[in-house]
Amino acid sequence: MEHPTNQKYKNSEIRTLALLSALFDLQPNPLPEKPIPLTAMVPMVLPWTQVAIHIPHFQVPKSEVLYALNASLVALCVSESSQVDEVDVEDNLKIVKSVPICESFGVGVVRAIDPVNQLFYIITPVDDQALQSVNLLVLGSVPLPKQLLEQDQDGSVPYTKYHSTFKQTGSAPLRKRKNIKRYNPRWKKKVGRK
């Protein structure tokens, strides 16, 4: 029997639900009363020499690639070795310049990066065997859902804060502005008419 629903979800909400369901496999079975937060999970380790990085949607300077990857959602992919060989190597960090054709094993969260030992710490539901064949990390434009960032057992989540006590420009939380008129292409056509 079908249950009709009048509730419509936005595309961003559907993406968030799909991502949360993909990362649900990280939780132990049977599910505990309180879910385990990302900060308490043991990450898997990927050495820099094993993977290349591709950031398709943004122009990121080479010196800031690690900052862009840290605490981000990435696709764990396998690409042909000929595509991964066409890279720019800086400090053993391989950066793919063109968009590769690749197979994705799933998603993961880059929990931390160790530049001294050149390691990526990734939280992912992908199994160890498949993770060892991953040779490409693709950074997407989908941010981590706030539900993942806010979940913590004692309420102290690092690097997140709702209300800032600083009185500096840009330190206040963002607010939605509904009083700003958006540009409409039809306005051009109406300007010359009387």
mmCIF file of N, CA and C in Angstrom, residues 113-159:
data_model
loop_
_atom_site.group_PDB
_atom_site.id
_atom_site.type_symbol
_atom_site.label_atom_id
_atom_site.label_comp_id
_atom_site.label_asym_id
_atom_site.label_seq_id
_atom_site.Cartn_x
_atom_site.Cartn_y
_atom_site.Cartn_z
ATOM 1 N N ILE A 113 44.759 15.522 7.964
ATOM 2 C CA ILE A 113 45.866 15.364 7.027
ATOM 3 C C ILE A 113 47.154 15.539 7.820
ATOM 4 N N ASP A 114 48.082 14.604 7.642
ATOM 5 C CA ASP A 114 49.376 14.680 8.306
ATOM 6 C C ASP A 114 50.433 15.032 7.260
ATOM 7 N N PRO A 115 50.820 16.328 7.149
ATOM 8 C CA PRO A 115 51.787 16.715 6.125
ATOM 9 C C PRO A 115 53.211 16.234 6.423
ATOM 10 N N VAL A 116 53.527 15.956 7.687
ATOM 11 C CA VAL A 116 54.868 15.492 8.039
ATOM 12 C C VAL A 116 55.082 14.067 7.545
ATOM 13 N N ASN A 117 54.132 13.182 7.869
ATOM 14 C CA ASN A 117 54.222 11.789 7.427
ATOM 15 C C ASN A 117 53.538 11.554 6.083
ATOM 16 N N GLN A 118 52.929 12.589 5.536
ATOM 17 C CA GLN A 118 52.248 12.553 4.234
ATOM 18 C C GLN A 118 51.178 11.465 4.185
ATOM 19 N N LEU A 119 50.176 11.645 5.086
ATOM 20 C CA LEU A 119 49.068 10.701 5.198
ATOM 21 C C LEU A 119 47.739 11.434 5.204
ATOM 22 N N PHE A 120 46.720 10.794 4.614
ATOM 23 C CA PHE A 120 45.340 11.253 4.709
ATOM 24 C C PHE A 120 44.613 10.323 5.669
ATOM 25 N N TYR A 121 43.838 10.873 6.584
ATOM 26 C CA TYR A 121 43.004 10.085 7.485
ATOM 27 C C TYR A 121 41.563 10.256 7.025
ATOM 28 N N ILE A 122 40.959 9.156 6.576
ATOM 29 C CA ILE A 122 39.647 9.220 5.934
ATOM 30 C C ILE A 122 38.661 8.321 6.673
ATOM 31 N N ILE A 123 37.485 8.882 6.944
ATOM 32 C CA ILE A 123 36.388 8.115 7.526
ATOM 33 C C ILE A 123 35.462 7.733 6.379
ATOM 34 N N THR A 124 35.288 6.434 6.177
ATOM 35 C CA THR A 124 34.489 5.973 5.047
ATOM 36 C C THR A 124 33.880 4.607 5.343
ATOM 37 N N PRO A 125 32.700 4.337 4.779
ATOM 38 C CA PRO A 125 32.126 2.997 4.896
ATOM 39 C C PRO A 125 32.722 2.003 3.897
ATOM 40 N N VAL A 126 33.610 2.465 3.009
ATOM 41 C CA VAL A 126 34.242 1.585 2.018
ATOM 42 C C VAL A 126 35.185 0.634 2.752
ATOM 43 N N ASP A 127 35.180 -0.643 2.365
ATOM 44 C CA ASP A 127 36.020 -1.619 3.061
ATOM 45 C C ASP A 127 37.502 -1.431 2.732
ATOM 46 N N ASP A 128 38.349 -2.019 3.563
ATOM 47 C CA ASP A 128 39.809 -1.844 3.447
ATOM 48 C C ASP A 128 40.350 -2.302 2.100
ATOM 49 N N GLN A 129 39.849 -3.413 1.597
ATOM 50 C CA GLN A 129 40.358 -3.964 0.337
ATOM 51 C C GLN A 129 40.074 -3.003 -0.822
ATOM 52 N N ALA A 130 38.874 -2.466 -0.895
ATOM 53 C CA ALA A 130 38.541 -1.515 -1.957
ATOM 54 C C ALA A 130 39.313 -0.210 -1.770
ATOM 55 N N LEU A 131 39.526 0.184 -0.523
ATOM 56 C CA LEU A 131 40.243 1.432 -0.252
ATOM 57 C C LEU A 131 41.696 1.344 -0.714
ATOM 58 N N GLN A 132 42.281 0.174 -0.679
ATOM 59 C CA GLN A 132 43.670 0.017 -1.125
ATOM 60 C C GLN A 132 43.808 0.184 -2.634
ATOM 61 N N SER A 133 42.732 0.005 -3.392
ATOM 62 C CA SER A 133 42.804 0.191 -4.843
ATOM 63 C C SER A 133 42.466 1.621 -5.261
ATOM 64 N N VAL A 134 42.031 2.460 -4.311
ATOM 65 C CA VAL A 134 41.707 3.859 -4.623
ATOM 66 C C VAL A 134 42.991 4.601 -4.988
ATOM 67 N N ASN A 135 42.970 5.304 -6.127
ATOM 68 C CA ASN A 135 44.140 6.090 -6.524
ATOM 69 C C ASN A 135 43.797 7.544 -6.836
ATOM 70 N N LEU A 136 42.553 7.953 -6.528
ATOM 71 C CA LEU A 136 42.142 9.322 -6.819
ATOM 72 C C LEU A 136 41.108 9.785 -5.795
ATOM 73 N N LEU A 137 41.346 10.950 -5.210
ATOM 74 C CA LEU A 137 40.373 11.602 -4.330
ATOM 75 C C LEU A 137 39.810 12.798 -5.090
ATOM 76 N N VAL A 138 38.494 12.833 -5.250
ATOM 77 C CA VAL A 138 37.845 13.933 -5.967
ATOM 78 C C VAL A 138 37.028 14.736 -4.954
ATOM 79 N N LEU A 139 37.404 15.997 -4.803
ATOM 80 C CA LEU A 139 36.701 16.894 -3.881
ATOM 81 C C LEU A 139 35.482 17.446 -4.586
ATOM 82 N N GLY A 140 34.328 17.261 -3.994
ATOM 83 C CA GLY A 140 33.103 17.762 -4.598
ATOM 84 C C GLY A 140 32.724 19.121 -4.060
ATOM 85 N N SER A 141 31.628 19.631 -4.539
ATOM 86 C CA SER A 141 31.149 20.934 -4.070
ATOM 87 C C SER A 141 30.050 20.782 -3.028
ATOM 88 N N VAL A 142 29.742 19.541 -2.634
ATOM 89 C CA VAL A 142 28.723 19.300 -1.612
ATOM 90 C C VAL A 142 29.388 19.403 -0.242
ATOM 91 N N PRO A 143 28.927 20.310 0.608
ATOM 92 C CA PRO A 143 29.535 20.423 1.936
ATOM 93 C C PRO A 143 29.058 19.304 2.854
ATOM 94 N N LEU A 144 29.788 19.120 3.942
ATOM 95 C CA LEU A 144 29.334 18.158 4.939
ATOM 96 C C LEU A 144 28.030 18.641 5.548
ATOM 97 N N PRO A 145 27.070 17.770 5.714
ATOM 98 C CA PRO A 145 25.805 18.190 6.333
ATOM 99 C C PRO A 145 26.028 18.672 7.760
ATOM 100 N N LYS A 146 25.275 19.687 8.160
ATOM 101 C CA LYS A 146 25.445 20.229 9.508
ATOM 102 C C LYS A 146 25.095 19.197 10.573
ATOM 103 N N GLN A 147 24.273 18.212 10.229
ATOM 104 C CA GLN A 147 23.929 17.169 11.188
ATOM 105 C C GLN A 147 25.170 16.366 11.591
ATOM 106 N N LEU A 148 26.104 16.191 10.653
ATOM 107 C CA LEU A 148 27.332 15.466 10.963
ATOM 108 C C LEU A 148 28.283 16.316 11.790
ATOM 109 N N LEU A 149 28.278 17.617 11.544
ATOM 110 C CA LEU A 149 29.178 18.504 12.276
ATOM 111 C C LEU A 149 28.684 18.777 13.689
ATOM 112 N N GLU A 150 27.391 18.753 13.883
ATOM 113 C CA GLU A 150 26.817 19.096 15.184
ATOM 114 C C GLU A 150 26.737 17.913 16.133
ATOM 115 N N GLN A 151 26.844 16.700 15.627
ATOM 116 C CA GLN A 151 26.675 15.546 16.493
ATOM 117 C C GLN A 151 27.939 15.334 17.333
ATOM 118 N N ASP A 152 27.771 15.317 18.615
ATOM 119 C CA ASP A 152 28.865 15.029 19.527
ATOM 120 C C ASP A 152 28.266 14.624 20.863
ATOM 121 N N GLN A 153 28.988 13.818 21.607
ATOM 122 C CA GLN A 153 28.433 13.291 22.839
ATOM 123 C C GLN A 153 28.357 14.344 23.930
ATOM 124 N N ASP A 154 29.354 15.224 24.029
ATOM 125 C CA ASP A 154 29.330 16.207 25.113
ATOM 126 C C ASP A 154 29.002 17.617 24.632
ATOM 127 N N GLY A 155 28.679 17.776 23.377
ATOM 128 C CA GLY A 155 28.266 19.078 22.874
ATOM 129 C C GLY A 155 29.397 20.002 22.486
ATOM 130 N N SER A 156 30.654 19.584 22.615
ATOM 131 C CA SER A 156 31.772 20.449 22.248
ATOM 132 C C SER A 156 32.397 19.951 20.957
ATOM 133 N N VAL A 157 31.945 20.460 19.861
ATOM 134 C CA VAL A 157 32.444 20.065 18.564
ATOM 135 C C VAL A 157 33.556 21.027 18.172
ATOM 136 N N PRO A 158 34.726 20.523 17.807
ATOM 137 C CA PRO A 158 35.815 21.434 17.454
ATOM 138 C C PRO A 158 35.535 22.202 16.165
ATOM 139 N N TYR A 159 35.969 23.443 16.118
ATOM 140 C CA TYR A 159 35.905 24.329 14.951
ATOM 141 C C TYR A 159 34.498 24.748 14.543
#
